[in-house]
XYZ file of N, CA, C and O in Angstrom:
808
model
N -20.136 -7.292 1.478
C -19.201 -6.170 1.393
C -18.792 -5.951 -0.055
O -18.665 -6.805 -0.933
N -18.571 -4.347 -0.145
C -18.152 -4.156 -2.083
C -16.787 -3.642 -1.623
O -16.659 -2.887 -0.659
N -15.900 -4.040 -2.276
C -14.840 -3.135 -1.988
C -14.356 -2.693 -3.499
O -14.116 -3.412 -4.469
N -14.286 -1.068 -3.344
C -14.045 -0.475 -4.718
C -12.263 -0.585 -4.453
O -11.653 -0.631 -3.385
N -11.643 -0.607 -6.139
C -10.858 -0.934 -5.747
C -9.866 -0.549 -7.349
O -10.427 -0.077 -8.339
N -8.555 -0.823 -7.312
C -7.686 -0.707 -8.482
C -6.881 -1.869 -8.413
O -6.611 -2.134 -7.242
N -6.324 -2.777 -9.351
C -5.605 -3.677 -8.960
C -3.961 -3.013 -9.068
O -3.005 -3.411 -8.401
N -3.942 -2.085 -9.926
C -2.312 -1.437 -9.540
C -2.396 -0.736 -8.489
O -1.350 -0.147 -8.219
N -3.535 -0.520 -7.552
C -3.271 0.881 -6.389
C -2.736 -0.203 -4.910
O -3.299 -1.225 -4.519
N -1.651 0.373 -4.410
C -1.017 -0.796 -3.479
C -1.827 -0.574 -2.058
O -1.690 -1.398 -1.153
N -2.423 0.238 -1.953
C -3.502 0.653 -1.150
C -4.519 -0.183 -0.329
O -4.981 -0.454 0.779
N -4.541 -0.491 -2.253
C -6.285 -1.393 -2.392
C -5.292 -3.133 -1.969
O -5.642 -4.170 -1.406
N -4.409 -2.816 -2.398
C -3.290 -4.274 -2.252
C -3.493 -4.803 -1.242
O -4.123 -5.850 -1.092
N -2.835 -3.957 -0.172
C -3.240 -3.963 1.384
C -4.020 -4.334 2.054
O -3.690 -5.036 3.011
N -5.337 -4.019 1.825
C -6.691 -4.568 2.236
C -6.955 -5.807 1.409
O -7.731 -6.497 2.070
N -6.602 -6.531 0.021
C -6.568 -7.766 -0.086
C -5.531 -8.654 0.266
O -5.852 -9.838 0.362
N -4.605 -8.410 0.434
C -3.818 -9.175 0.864
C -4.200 -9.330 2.912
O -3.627 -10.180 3.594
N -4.770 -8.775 3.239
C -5.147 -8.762 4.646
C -6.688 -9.557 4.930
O -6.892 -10.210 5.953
N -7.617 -9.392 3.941
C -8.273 -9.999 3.793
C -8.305 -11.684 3.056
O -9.119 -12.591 3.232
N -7.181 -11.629 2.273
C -6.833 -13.056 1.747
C -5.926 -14.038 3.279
O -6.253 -15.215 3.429
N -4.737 -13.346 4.377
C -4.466 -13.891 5.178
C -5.779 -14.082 6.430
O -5.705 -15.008 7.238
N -6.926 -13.108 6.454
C -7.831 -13.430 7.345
C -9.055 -14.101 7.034
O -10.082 -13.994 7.705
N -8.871 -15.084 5.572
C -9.915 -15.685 5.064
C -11.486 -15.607 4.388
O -12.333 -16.399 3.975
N -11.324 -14.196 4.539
C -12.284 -13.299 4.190
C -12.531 -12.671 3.010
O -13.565 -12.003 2.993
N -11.672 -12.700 1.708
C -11.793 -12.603 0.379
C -12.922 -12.886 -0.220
O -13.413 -11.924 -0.811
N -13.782 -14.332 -0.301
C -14.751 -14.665 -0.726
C -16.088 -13.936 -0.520
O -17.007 -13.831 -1.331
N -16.005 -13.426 0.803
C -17.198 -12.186 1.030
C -17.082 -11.332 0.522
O -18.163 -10.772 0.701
N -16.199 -10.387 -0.374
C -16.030 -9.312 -0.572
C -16.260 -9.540 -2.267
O -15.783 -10.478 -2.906
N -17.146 -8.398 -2.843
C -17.311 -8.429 -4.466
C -16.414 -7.172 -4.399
O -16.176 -6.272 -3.593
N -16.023 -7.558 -5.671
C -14.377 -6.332 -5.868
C -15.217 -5.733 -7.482
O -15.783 -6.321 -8.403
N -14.868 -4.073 -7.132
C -15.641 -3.410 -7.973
C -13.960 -2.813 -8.774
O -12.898 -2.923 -8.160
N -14.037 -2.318 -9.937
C -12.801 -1.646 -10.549
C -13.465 -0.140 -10.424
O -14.498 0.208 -10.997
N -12.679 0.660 -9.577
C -13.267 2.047 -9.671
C -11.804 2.849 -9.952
O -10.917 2.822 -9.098
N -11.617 3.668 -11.416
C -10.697 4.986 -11.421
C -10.750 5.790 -10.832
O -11.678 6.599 -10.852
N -9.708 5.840 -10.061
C -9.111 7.358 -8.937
C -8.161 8.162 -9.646
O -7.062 7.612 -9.715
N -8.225 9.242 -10.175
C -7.407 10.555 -10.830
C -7.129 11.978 -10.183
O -8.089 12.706 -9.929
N -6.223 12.262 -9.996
C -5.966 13.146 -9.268
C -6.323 14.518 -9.803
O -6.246 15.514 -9.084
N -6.759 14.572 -11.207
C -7.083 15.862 -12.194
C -8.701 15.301 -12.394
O -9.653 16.054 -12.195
N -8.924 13.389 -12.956
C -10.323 13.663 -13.795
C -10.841 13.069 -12.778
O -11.009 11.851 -12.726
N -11.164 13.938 -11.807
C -11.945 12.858 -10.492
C -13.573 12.078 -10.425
O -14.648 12.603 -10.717
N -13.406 11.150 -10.106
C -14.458 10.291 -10.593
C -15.897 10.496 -9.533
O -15.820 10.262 -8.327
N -16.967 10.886 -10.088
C -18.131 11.426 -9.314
C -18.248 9.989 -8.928
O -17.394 9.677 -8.098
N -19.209 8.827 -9.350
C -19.162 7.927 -9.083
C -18.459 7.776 -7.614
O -18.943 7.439 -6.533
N -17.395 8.080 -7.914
C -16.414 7.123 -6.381
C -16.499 7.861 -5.579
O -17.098 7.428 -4.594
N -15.992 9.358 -5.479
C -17.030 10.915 -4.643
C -17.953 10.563 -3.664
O -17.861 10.794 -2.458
N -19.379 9.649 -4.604
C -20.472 9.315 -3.570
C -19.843 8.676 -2.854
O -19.533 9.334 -1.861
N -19.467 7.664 -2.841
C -18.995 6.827 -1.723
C -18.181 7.122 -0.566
O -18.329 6.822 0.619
N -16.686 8.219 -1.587
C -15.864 8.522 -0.626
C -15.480 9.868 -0.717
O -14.301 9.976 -1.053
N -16.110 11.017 -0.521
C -16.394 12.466 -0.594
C -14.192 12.843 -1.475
O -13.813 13.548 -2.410
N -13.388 11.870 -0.434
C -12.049 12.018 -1.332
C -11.913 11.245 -2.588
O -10.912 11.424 -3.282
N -12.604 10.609 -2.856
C -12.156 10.200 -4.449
C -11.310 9.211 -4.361
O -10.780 8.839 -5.407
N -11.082 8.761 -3.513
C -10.025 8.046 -3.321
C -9.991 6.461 -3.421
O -11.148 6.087 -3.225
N -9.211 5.430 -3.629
C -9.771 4.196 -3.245
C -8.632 3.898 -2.567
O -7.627 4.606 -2.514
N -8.895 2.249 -1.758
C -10.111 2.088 -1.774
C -11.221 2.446 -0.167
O -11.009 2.834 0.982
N -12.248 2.090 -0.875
C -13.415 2.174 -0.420
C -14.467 0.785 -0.108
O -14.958 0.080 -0.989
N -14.595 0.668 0.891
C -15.461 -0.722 1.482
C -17.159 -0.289 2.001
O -17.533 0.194 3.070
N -17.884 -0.648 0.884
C -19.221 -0.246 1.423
C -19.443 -1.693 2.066
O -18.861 -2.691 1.638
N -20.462 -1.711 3.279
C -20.791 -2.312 4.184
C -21.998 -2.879 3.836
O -22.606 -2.548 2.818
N -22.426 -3.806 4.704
C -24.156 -4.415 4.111
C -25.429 -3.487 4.504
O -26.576 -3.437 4.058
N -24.728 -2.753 5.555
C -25.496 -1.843 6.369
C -25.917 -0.333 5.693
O -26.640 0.625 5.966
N -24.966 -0.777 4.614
C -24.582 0.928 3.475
C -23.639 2.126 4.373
O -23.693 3.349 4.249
N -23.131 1.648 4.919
C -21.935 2.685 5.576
C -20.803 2.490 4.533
O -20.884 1.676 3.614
N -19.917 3.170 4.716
C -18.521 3.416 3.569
C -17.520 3.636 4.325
O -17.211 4.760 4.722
N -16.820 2.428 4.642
C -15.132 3.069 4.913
C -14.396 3.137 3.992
O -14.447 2.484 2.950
N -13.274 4.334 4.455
C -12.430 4.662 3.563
C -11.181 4.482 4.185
O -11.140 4.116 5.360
N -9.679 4.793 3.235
C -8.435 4.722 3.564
C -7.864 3.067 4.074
O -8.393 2.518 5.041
N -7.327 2.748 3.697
C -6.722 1.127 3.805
C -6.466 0.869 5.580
O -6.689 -0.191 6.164
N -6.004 2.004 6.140
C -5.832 1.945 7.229
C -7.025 1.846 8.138
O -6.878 1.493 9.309
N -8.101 2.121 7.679
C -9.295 2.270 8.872
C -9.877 0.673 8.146
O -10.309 -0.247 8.840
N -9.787 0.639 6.940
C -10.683 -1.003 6.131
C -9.749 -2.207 6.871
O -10.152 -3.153 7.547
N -8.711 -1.934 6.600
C -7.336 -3.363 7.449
C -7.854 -3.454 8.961
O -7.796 -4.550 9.520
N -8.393 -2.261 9.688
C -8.216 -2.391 11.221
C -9.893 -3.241 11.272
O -10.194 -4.105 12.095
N -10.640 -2.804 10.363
C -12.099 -3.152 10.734
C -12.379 -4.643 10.195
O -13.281 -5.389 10.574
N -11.319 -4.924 9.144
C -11.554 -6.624 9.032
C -10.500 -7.269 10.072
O -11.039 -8.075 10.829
N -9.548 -7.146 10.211
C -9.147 -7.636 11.533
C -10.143 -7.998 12.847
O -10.578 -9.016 13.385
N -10.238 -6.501 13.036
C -11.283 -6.683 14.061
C -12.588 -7.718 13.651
O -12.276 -8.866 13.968
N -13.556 -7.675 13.219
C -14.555 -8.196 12.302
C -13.811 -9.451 12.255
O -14.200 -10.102 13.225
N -13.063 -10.015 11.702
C -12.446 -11.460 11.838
C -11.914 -11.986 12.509
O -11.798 -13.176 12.213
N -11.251 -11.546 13.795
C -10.691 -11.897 14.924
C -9.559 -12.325 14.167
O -9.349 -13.504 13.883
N -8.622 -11.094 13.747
C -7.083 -11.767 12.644
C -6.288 -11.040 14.689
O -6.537 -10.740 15.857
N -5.402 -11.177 13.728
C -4.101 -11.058 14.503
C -2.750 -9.276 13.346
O -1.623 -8.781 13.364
N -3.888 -9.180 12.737
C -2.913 -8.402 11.856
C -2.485 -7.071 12.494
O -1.404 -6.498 12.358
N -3.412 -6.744 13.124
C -2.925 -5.324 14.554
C -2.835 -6.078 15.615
O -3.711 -6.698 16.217
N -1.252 -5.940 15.878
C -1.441 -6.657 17.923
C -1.970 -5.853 18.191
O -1.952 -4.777 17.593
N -2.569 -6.098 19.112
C -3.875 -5.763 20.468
C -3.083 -4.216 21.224
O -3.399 -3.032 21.107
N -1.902 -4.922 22.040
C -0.841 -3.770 22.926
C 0.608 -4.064 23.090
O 1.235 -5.034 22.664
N 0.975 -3.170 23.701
C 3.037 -2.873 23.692
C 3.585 -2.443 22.615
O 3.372 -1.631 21.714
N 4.573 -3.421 23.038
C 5.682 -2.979 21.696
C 5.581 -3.469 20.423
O 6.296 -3.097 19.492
N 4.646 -4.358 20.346
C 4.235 -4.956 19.204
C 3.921 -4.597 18.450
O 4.493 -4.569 17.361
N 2.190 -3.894 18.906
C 1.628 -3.070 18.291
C 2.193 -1.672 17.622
O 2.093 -1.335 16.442
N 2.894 -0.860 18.847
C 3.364 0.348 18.536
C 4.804 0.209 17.094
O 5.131 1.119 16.331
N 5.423 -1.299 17.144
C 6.426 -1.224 16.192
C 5.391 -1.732 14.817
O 5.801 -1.345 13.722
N 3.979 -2.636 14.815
C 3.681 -2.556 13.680
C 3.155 -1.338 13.159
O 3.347 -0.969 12.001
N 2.610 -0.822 13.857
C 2.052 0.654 13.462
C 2.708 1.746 12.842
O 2.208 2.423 11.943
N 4.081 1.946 13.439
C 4.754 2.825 13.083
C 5.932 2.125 11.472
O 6.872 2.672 10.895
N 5.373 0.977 11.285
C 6.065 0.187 10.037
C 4.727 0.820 8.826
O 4.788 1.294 7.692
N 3.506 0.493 9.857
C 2.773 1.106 8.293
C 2.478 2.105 8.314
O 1.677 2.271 7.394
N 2.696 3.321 9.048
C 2.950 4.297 8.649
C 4.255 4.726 7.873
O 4.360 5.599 7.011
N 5.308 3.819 8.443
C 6.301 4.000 7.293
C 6.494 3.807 5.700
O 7.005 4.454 4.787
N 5.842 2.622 5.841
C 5.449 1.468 4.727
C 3.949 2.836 3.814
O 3.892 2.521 2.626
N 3.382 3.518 3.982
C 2.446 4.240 3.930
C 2.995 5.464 3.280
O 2.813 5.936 2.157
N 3.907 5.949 4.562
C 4.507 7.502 3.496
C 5.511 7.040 2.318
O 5.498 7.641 1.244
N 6.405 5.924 2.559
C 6.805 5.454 1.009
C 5.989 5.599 -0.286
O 6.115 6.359 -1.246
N 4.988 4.483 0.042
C 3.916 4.807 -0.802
C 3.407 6.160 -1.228
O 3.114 6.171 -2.424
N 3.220 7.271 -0.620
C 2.749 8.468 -0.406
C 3.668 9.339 -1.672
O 3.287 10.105 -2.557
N 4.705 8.949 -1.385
C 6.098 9.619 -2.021
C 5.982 9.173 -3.298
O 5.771 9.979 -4.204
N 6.141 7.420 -3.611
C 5.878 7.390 -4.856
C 5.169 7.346 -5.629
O 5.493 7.326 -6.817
N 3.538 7.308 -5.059
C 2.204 7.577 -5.855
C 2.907 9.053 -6.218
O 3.561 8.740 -7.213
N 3.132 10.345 -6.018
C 3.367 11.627 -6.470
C 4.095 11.438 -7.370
O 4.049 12.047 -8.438
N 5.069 10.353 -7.004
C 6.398 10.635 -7.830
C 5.339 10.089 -9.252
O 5.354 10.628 -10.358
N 4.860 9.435 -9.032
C 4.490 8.633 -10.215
C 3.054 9.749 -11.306
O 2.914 9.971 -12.509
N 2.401 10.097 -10.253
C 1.351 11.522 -10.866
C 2.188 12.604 -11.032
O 1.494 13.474 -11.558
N 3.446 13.068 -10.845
C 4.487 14.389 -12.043
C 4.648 13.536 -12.988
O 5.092 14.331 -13.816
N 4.640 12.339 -13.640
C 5.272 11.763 -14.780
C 3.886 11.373 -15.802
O 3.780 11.730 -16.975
N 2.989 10.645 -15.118
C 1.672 10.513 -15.300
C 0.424 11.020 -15.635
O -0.417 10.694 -16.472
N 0.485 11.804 -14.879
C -1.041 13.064 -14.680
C -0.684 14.336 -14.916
O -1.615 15.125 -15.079
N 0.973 14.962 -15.009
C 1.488 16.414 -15.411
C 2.032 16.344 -16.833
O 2.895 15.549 -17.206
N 1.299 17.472 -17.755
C 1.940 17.974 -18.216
C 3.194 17.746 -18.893
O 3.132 18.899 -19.319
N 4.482 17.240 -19.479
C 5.217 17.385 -19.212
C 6.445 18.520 -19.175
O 7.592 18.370 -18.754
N 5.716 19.900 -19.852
C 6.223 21.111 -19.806
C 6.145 21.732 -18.154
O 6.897 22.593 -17.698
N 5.018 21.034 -17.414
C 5.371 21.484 -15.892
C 5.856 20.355 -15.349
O 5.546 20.501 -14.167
N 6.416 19.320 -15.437
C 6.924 18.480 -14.564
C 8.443 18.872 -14.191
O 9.276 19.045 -15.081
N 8.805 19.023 -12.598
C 9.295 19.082 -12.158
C 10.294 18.071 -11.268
O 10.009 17.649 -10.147
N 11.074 17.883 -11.733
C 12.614 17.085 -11.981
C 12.890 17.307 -10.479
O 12.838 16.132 -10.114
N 13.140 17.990 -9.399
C 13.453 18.005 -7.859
C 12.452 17.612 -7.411
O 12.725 16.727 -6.599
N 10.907 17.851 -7.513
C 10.068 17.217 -6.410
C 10.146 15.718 -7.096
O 9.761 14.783 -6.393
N 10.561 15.472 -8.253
C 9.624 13.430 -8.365
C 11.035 13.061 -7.369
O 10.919 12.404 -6.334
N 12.264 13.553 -7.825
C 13.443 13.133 -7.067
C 13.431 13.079 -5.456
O 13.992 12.290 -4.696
N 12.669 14.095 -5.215
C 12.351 13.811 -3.470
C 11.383 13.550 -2.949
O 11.183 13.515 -1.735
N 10.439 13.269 -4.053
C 9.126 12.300 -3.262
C 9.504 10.588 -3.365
O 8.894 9.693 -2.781
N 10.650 10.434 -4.254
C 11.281 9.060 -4.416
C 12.526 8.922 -3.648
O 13.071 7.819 -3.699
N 13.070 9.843 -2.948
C 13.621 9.814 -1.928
C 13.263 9.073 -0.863
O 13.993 8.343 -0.192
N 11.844 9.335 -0.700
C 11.443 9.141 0.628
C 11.249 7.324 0.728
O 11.179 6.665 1.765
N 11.208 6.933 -0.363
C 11.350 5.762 -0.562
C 13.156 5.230 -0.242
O 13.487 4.105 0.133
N 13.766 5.985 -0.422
C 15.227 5.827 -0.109
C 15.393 5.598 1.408
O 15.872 4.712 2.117
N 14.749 6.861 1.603
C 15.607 7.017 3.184
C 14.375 5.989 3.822
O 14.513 5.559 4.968
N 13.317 5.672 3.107
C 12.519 5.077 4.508
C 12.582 3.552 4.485
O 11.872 2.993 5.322
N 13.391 2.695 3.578
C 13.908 1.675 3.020
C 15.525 1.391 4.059
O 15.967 0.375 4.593
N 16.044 2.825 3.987
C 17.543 2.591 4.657
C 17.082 2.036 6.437
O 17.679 1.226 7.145
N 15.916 2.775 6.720
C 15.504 2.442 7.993
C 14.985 1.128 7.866
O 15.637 0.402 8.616
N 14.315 0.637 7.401
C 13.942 -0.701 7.514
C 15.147 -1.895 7.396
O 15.333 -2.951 8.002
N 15.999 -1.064 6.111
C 17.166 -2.672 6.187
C 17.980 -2.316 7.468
O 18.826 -3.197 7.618
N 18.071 -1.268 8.566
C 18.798 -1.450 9.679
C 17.861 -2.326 10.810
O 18.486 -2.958 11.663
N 16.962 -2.353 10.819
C 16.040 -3.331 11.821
C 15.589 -4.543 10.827
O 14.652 -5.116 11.384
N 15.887 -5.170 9.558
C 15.403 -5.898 9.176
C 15.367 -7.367 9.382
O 14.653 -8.232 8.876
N 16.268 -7.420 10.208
C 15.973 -9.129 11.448
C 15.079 -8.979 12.243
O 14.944 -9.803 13.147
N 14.192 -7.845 12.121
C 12.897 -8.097 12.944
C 11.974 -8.581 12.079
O 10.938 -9.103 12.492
N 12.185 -8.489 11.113
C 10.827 -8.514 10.061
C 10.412 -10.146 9.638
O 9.389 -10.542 9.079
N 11.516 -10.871 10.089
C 11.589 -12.238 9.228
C 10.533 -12.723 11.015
O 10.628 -12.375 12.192
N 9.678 -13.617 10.264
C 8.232 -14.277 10.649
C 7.483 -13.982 11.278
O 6.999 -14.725 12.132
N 6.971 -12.269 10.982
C 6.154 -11.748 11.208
C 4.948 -11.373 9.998
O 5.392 -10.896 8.953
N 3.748 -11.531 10.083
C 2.820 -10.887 9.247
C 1.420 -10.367 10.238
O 0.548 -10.860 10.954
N 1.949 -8.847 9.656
C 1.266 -7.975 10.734
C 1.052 -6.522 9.789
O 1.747 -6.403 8.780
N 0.314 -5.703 10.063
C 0.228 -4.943 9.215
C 1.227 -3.863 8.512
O 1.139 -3.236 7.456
N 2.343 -3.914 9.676
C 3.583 -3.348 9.258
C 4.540 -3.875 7.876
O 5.007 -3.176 6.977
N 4.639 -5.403 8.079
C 5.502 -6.542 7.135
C 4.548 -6.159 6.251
O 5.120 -5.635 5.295
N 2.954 -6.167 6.053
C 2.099 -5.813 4.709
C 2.312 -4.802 4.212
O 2.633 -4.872 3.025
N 2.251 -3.580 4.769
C 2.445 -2.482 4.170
C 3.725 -2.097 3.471
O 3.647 -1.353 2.493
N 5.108 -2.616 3.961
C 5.934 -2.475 3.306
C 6.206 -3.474 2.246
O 6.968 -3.203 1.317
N 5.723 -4.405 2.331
C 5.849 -5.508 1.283
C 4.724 -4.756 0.097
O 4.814 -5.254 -1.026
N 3.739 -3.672 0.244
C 3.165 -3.277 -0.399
C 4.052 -2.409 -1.217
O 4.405 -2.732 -2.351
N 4.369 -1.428 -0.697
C 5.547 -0.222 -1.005
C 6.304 -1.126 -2.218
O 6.040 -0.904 -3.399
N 7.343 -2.244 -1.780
C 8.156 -2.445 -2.315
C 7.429 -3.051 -3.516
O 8.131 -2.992 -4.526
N 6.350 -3.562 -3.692
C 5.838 -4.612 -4.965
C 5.557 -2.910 -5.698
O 5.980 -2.633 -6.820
N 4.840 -1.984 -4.890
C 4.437 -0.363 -6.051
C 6.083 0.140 -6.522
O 6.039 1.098 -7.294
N 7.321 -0.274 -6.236
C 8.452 0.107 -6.597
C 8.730 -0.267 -7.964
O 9.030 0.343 -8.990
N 8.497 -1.683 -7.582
C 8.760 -2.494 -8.580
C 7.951 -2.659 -10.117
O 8.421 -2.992 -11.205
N 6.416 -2.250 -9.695
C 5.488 -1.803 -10.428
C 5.681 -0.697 -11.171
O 5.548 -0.889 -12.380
N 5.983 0.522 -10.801
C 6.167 1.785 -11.246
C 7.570 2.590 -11.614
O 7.730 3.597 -12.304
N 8.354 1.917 -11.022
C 9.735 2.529 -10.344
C 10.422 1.277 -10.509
O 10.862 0.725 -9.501
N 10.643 0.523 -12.140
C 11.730 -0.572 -11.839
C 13.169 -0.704 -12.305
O 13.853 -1.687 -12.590
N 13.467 0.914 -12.287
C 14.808 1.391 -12.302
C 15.189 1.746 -10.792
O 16.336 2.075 -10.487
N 14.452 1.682 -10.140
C 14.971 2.400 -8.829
C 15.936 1.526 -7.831
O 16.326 1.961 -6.747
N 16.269 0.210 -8.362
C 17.369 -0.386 -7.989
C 17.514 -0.714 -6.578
O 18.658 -0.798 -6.131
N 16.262 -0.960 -5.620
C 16.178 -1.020 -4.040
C 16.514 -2.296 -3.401
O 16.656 -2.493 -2.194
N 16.652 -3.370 -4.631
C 17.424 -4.421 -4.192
C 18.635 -4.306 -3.910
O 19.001 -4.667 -2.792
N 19.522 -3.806 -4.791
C 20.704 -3.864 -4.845
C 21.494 -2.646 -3.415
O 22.551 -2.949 -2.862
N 21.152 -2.078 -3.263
C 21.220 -0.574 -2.155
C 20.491 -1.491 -0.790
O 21.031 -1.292 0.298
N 19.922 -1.960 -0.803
C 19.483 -2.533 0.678
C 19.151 -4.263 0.621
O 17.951 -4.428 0.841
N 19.758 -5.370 0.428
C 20.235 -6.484 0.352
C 19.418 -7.065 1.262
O 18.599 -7.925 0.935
N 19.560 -6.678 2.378
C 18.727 -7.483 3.927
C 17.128 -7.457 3.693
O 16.365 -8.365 4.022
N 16.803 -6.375 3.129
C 15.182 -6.049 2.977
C 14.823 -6.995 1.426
O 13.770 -7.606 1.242
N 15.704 -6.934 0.669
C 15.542 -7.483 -0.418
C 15.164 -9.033 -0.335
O 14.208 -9.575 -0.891
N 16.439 -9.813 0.747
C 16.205 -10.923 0.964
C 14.717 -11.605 1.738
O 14.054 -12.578 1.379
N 14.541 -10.806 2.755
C 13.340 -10.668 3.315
C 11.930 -10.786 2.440
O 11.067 -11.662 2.492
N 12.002 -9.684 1.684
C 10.817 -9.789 0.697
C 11.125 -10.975 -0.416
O 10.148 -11.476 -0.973
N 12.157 -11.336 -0.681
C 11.887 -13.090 -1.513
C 10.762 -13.849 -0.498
O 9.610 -14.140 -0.820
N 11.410 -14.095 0.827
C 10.872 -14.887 1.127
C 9.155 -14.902 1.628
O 8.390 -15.843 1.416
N 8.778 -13.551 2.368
C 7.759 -12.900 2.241
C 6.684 -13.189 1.328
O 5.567 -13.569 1.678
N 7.198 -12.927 -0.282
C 6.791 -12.862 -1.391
C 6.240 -14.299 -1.355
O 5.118 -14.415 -1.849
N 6.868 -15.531 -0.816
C 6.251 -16.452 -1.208
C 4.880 -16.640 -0.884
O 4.139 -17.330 -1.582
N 4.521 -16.065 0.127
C 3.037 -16.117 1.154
C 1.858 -15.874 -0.249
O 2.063 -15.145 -1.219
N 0.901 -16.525 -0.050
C -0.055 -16.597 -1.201
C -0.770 -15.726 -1.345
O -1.319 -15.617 -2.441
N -1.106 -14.556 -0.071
C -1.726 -13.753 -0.220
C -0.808 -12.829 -0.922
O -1.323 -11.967 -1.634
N 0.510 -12.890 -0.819
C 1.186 -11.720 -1.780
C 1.397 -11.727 -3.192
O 1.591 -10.790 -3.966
N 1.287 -13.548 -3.477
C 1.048 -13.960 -5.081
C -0.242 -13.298 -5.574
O -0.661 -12.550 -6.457
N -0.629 -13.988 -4.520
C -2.394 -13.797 -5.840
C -2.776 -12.370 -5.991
O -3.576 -12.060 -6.874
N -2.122 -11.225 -4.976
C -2.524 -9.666 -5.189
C -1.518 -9.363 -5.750
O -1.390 -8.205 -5.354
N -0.582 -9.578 -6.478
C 0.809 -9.184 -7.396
C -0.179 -8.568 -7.997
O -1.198 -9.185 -8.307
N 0.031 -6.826 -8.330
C -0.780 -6.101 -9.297
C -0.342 -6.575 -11.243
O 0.629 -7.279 -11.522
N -0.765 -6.319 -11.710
C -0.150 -6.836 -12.930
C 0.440 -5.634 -13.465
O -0.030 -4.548 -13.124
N 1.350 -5.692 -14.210
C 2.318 -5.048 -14.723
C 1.104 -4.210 -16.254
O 1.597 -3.449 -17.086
């Protein structure tokens, strides 16, 4: 397996840190491929018609794309435990990484108006409410956040993803201090080795 990849994209985070808890890291050769939202990279195109990473070519030469379809297919493929199977389990991790997901969503933008615009067109209300969404979708998590403590499932990953791209990009945004319960959570979280060794570097 190749998996194209960025070590700051929390994306690509996701799928190693899921692959480092399902033992499966060592199979995978990790390629560095640039994703730009203006200088889009032909190269990565072939693989993934969106440009996007990351991207997991197969031995077979098939290409998955999006973190969400690569996380479900090494799970599966490894017999992990990182998607419960059914109930409430499943349906509450799912709807964590989709939460854990549009955070992300919000502040990759927030971060391409500051980054990739211009700064004669950057616009001061959308970075503020695509970093919102990191607000309000943070306030929801520290109200259920006694669920989160000794679970690792793709929900606890994805937001533990979010919060390390906060901290990466966004380390004025002060999400410790405004939500305490989630904060404490991710100390301890943080200790898990798969979340050390994919710490993107600064």
């Amino acid at each position: 397996m190749k998996l194209h990849f960025a070590p700051q994209s929390p994306y690509a985070r996701k799928v190693m840190i899921v692959a480092h808890e399902l033992g499966c890291l060592g199979e995978m050769e990790t390629v560095i491929s640039a994703a730009h939202p203006v200088q889009r990279n032909a190269e990565l195109i072939a693989r993934n018609p969106l440009g996007q990473i990351p991207a997991l070519e197969l031995a077979d030469g098939s290409v998955l794309h999006d973190s969400r379809v690569i996380c479900e297919y090494l799970d599966d493929r490894y017999g992990g435990a990182i998607f419960p199977l059914a109930g409430p389990a499943r349906w509450r991790a799912l709807t964590e990484q989709s939460l854990g997901d549009g955070m992300l969503a919000g502040a990759l933008l927030a971060r391409y108006e500051t980054a990739a615009r211009p700064p004669e067109l950057q616009w001061r209300d959308w970075l503020d409410g695509q970093l919102d969404k990191a607000r309000t979708g943070l306030a929801a998590v520290e109200r259920d956040a006694a669920s989160l403590a000794g679970r690792i499932d793709i929900g606890t990953i994805t937001i533990a993803c979010a919060l390390g791209y906060l901290d990466l990009r966004f380390p004025d945004f002060g999400w410790r201090d405004r939500f305490p319960q989630v904060a404490e959570w991710e100390v301890q979280f943080g200790e898990r080795t798969s979340l050390k060794a994919t710490k993107p570097p600064a």
